[in-house]
Coordinates of C-alpha atoms in Angstrom, one line a residue:
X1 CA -23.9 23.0 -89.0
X2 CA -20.5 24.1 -90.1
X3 CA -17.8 21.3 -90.5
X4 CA -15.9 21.6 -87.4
X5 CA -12.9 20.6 -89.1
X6 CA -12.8 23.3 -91.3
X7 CA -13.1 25.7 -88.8
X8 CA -10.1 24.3 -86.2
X9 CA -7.8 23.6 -89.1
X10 CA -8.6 27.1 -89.9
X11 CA -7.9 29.0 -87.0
X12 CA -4.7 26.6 -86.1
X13 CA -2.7 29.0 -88.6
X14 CA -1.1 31.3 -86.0
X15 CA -0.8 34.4 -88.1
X16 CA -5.0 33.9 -89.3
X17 CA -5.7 33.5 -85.2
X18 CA -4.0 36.8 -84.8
X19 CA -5.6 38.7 -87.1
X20 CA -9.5 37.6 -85.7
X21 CA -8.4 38.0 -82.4
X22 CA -7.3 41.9 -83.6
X23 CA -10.4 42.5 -85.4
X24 CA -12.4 41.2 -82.6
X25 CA -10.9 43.3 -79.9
X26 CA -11.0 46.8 -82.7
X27 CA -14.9 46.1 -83.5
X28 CA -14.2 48.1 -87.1
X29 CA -14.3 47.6 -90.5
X30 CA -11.0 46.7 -92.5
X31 CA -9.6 46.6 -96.2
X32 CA -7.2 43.7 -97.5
X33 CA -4.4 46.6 -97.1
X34 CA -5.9 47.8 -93.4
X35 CA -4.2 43.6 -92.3
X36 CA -1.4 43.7 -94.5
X37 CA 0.0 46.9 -93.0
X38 CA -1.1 46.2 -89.4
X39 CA 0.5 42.7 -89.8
X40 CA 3.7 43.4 -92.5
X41 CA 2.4 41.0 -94.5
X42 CA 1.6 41.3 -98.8
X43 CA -1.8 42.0 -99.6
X44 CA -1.9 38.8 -101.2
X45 CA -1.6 36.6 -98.0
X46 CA -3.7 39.4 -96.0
X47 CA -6.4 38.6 -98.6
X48 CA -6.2 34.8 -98.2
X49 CA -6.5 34.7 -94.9
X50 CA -9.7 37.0 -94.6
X51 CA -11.2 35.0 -96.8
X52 CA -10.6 31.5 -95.2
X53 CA -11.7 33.7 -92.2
X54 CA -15.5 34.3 -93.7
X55 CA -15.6 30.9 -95.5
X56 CA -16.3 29.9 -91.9
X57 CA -18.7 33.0 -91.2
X58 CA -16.0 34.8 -88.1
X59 CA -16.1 37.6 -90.0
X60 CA -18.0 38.8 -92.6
X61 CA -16.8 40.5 -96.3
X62 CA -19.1 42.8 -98.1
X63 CA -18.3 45.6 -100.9
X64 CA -18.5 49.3 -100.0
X65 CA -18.9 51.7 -102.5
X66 CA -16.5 54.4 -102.7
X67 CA -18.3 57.3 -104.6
X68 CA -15.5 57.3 -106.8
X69 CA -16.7 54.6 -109.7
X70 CA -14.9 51.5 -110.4
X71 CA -15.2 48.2 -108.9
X72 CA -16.1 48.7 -104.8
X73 CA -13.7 47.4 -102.6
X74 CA -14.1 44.5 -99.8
X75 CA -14.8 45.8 -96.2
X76 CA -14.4 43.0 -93.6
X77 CA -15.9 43.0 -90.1
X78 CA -15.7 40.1 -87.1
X79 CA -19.0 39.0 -86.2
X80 CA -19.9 39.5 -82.8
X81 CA -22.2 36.5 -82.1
X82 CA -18.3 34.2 -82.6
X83 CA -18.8 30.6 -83.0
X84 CA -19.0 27.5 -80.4
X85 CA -17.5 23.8 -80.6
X86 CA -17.9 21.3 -78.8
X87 CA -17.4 17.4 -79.3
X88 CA -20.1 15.9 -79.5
X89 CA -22.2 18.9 -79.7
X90 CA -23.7 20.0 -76.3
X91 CA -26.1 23.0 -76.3
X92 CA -24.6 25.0 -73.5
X93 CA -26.1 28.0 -74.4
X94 CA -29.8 27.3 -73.8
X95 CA -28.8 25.8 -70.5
X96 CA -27.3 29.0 -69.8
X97 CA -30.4 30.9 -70.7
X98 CA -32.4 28.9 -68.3
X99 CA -30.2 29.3 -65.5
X100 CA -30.7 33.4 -66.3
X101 CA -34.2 33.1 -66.2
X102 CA -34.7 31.4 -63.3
X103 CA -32.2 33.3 -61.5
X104 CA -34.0 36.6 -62.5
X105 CA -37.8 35.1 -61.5
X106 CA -35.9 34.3 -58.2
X107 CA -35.0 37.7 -57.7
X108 CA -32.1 39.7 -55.6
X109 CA -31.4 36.5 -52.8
X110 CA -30.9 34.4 -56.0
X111 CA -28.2 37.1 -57.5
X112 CA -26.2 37.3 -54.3
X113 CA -26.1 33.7 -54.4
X114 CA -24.3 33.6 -57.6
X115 CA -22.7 36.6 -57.4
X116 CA -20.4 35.1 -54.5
X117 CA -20.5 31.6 -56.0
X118 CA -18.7 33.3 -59.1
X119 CA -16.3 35.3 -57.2
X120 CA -15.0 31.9 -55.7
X121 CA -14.9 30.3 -59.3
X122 CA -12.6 33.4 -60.3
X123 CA -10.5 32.4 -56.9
X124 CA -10.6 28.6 -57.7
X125 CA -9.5 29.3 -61.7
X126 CA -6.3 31.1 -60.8
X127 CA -5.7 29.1 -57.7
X128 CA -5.7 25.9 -59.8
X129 CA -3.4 28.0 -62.6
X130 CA -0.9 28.4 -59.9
X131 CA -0.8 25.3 -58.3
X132 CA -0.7 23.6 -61.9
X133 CA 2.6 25.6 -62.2
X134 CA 3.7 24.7 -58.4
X135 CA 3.3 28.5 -58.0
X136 CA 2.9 30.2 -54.6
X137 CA 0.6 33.9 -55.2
X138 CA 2.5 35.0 -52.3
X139 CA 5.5 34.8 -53.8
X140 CA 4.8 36.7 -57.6
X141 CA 6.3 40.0 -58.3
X142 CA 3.6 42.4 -59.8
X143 CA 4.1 41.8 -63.3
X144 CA 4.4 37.8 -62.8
X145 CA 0.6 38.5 -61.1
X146 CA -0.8 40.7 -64.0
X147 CA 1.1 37.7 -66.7
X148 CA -1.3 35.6 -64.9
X149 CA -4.5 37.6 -65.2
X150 CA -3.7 37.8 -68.7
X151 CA -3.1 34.2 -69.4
X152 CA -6.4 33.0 -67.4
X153 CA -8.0 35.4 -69.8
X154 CA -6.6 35.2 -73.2
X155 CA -8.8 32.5 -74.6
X156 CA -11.9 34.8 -74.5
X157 CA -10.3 38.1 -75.5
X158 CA -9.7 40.6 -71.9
X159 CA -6.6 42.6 -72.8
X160 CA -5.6 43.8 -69.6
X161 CA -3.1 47.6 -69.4
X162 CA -1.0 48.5 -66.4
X163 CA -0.3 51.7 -65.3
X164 CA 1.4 53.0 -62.1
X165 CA 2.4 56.4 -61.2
X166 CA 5.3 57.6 -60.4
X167 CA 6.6 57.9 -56.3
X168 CA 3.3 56.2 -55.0
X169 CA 2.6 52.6 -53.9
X170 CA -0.8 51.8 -54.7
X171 CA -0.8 50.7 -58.5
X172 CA -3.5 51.1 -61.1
X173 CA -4.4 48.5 -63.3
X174 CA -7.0 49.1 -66.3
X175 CA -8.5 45.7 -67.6
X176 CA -10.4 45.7 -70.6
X177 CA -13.1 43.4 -71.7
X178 CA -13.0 43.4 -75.9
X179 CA -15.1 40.6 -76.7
X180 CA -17.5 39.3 -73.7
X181 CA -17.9 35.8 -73.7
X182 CA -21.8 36.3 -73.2
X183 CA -22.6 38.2 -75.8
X184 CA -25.9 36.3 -76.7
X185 CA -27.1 36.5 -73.1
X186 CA -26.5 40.2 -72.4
X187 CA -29.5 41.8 -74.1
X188 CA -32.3 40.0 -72.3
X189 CA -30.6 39.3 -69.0
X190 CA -27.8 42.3 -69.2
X191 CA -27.9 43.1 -65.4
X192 CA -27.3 39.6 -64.2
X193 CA -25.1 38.6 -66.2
X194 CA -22.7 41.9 -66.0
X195 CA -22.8 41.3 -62.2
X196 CA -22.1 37.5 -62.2
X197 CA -18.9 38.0 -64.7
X198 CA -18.1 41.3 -62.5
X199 CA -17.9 38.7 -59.1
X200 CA -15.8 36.2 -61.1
X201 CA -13.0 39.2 -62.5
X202 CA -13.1 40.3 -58.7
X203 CA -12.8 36.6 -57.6
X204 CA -9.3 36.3 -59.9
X205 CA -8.2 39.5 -58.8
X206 CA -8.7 39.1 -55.4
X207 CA -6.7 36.0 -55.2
X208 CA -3.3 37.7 -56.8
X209 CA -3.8 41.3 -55.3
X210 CA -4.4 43.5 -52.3
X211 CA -7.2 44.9 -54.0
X212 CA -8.3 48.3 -52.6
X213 CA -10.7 49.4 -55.4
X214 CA -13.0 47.9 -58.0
X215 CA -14.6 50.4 -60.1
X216 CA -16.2 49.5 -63.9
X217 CA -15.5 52.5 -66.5
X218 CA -16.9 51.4 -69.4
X219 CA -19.6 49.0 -70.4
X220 CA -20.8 47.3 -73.6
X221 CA -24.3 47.7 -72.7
X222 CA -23.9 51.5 -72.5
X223 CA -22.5 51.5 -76.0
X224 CA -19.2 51.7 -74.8
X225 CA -16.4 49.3 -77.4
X226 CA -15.5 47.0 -74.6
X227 CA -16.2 46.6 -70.6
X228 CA -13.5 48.5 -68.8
X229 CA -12.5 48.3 -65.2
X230 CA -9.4 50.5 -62.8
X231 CA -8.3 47.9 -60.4
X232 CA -6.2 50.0 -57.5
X233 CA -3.7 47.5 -56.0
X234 CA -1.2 47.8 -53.0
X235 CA 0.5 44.4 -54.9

């Protein structure tokens, strides 16, 4: 096991957090020069940071080979599986996979079962956010609701986009899942899970909007980048 240590202290620099969140979310490879222009910072310190970044295996660093001769150049790439911590270490994840299981031998009653037990955890997450805050829903503008969204989902990577058009009142919001929080889970148990984690995003938006329409674009198991979703809103 890695030392834990190591891997908080080395996230806990602000500017190294930023640049795994960014290659988490873009899923592509980069050079040293690919961060240092993205972030305005010297090679130098874009190079140091990727490499505290794969001395605790979030991303890795291999050499591509240009064609051109010479020495080949360092490609660097977030690893998808992430990493877990917990203190003292408690193995979550195979729980997880039994729950799956069993819900799957269960079959369809089972599903809608936790289908609407999510959608009230996504209710219950952003209720307690607000009331935290001493925050009425009723009461939040539009873009105080969609700052709310996006801080109830920051910590696991959804990059929500808002767009409205012009001289109508519904609004259109497009939320975008960049790195799912079940990664491990989705190949054997893809349709469950996608539908649970579906509920709980309808759950949270539910709670803050009029919600008129709930429709998924684009999903990781298709291939797709990221899970997307078009969220039409009255506000």
């Amino acid at each position: 096991m890695q030392n834990s240590l190591k891997i908080t202290s080395t996230l806990a620099d602000e500017t190294r957090f930023s640049i795994y969140q960014y290659m988490l979310q873009e899923k592509e490879n980069f050079t040293v020069q690919n961060i240092a222009d993205k972030f305005n910072i010297h090679p130098n310190v874009a190079r140091l940071h990727l490499t505290k970044l794969s001395e605790i295996n979030v991303i890795s660093a291999e050499y591509e080979k240009t064609g051109k001769g010479g020495r080949p150049g360092r490609i660097y790439r977030a690893v998808e599986n992430g990493i877990s911590l917990s203190f003292p270490k408690r193995n979550y994840e195979e729980l997880l996979d039994w729950v799956l299981e069993i819900l799957d031998e269960l079959g369809p009653e089972a599903l809608e079962v936790g289908t609407r037990i999510c959608y009230q955890k996504g209710q219950t997450e952003i209720r307690h956010m607000l009331q935290e805050q001493k925050i009425e829903a009723s009461l939040l503008t539009f873009d105080e609701k969609v700052d709310c969204i996006t801080k109830a989902a920051s910590l696991i990577g959804y990059i929500p986009l808002v767009k409205q058009e012009e001289g109508q009142e519904e609004r259109s919001i497009r939320f975008a899942v960049y790195n799912c929080p079940y990664h491990n889970e989705i190949d054997q148990h893809s349709e469950t899970v996608c539908a649970l984690h579906e509920s709980f995003l309808k759950g949270q938006f539910d709670y803050l909007f009029e919600v008129d329409e709930f429709v998924k674009l684009e999903n990781m198991t298709d291939g797709c980048k990221y899970c997307s979703y078009r969220i039409q809103t009255n506000g």
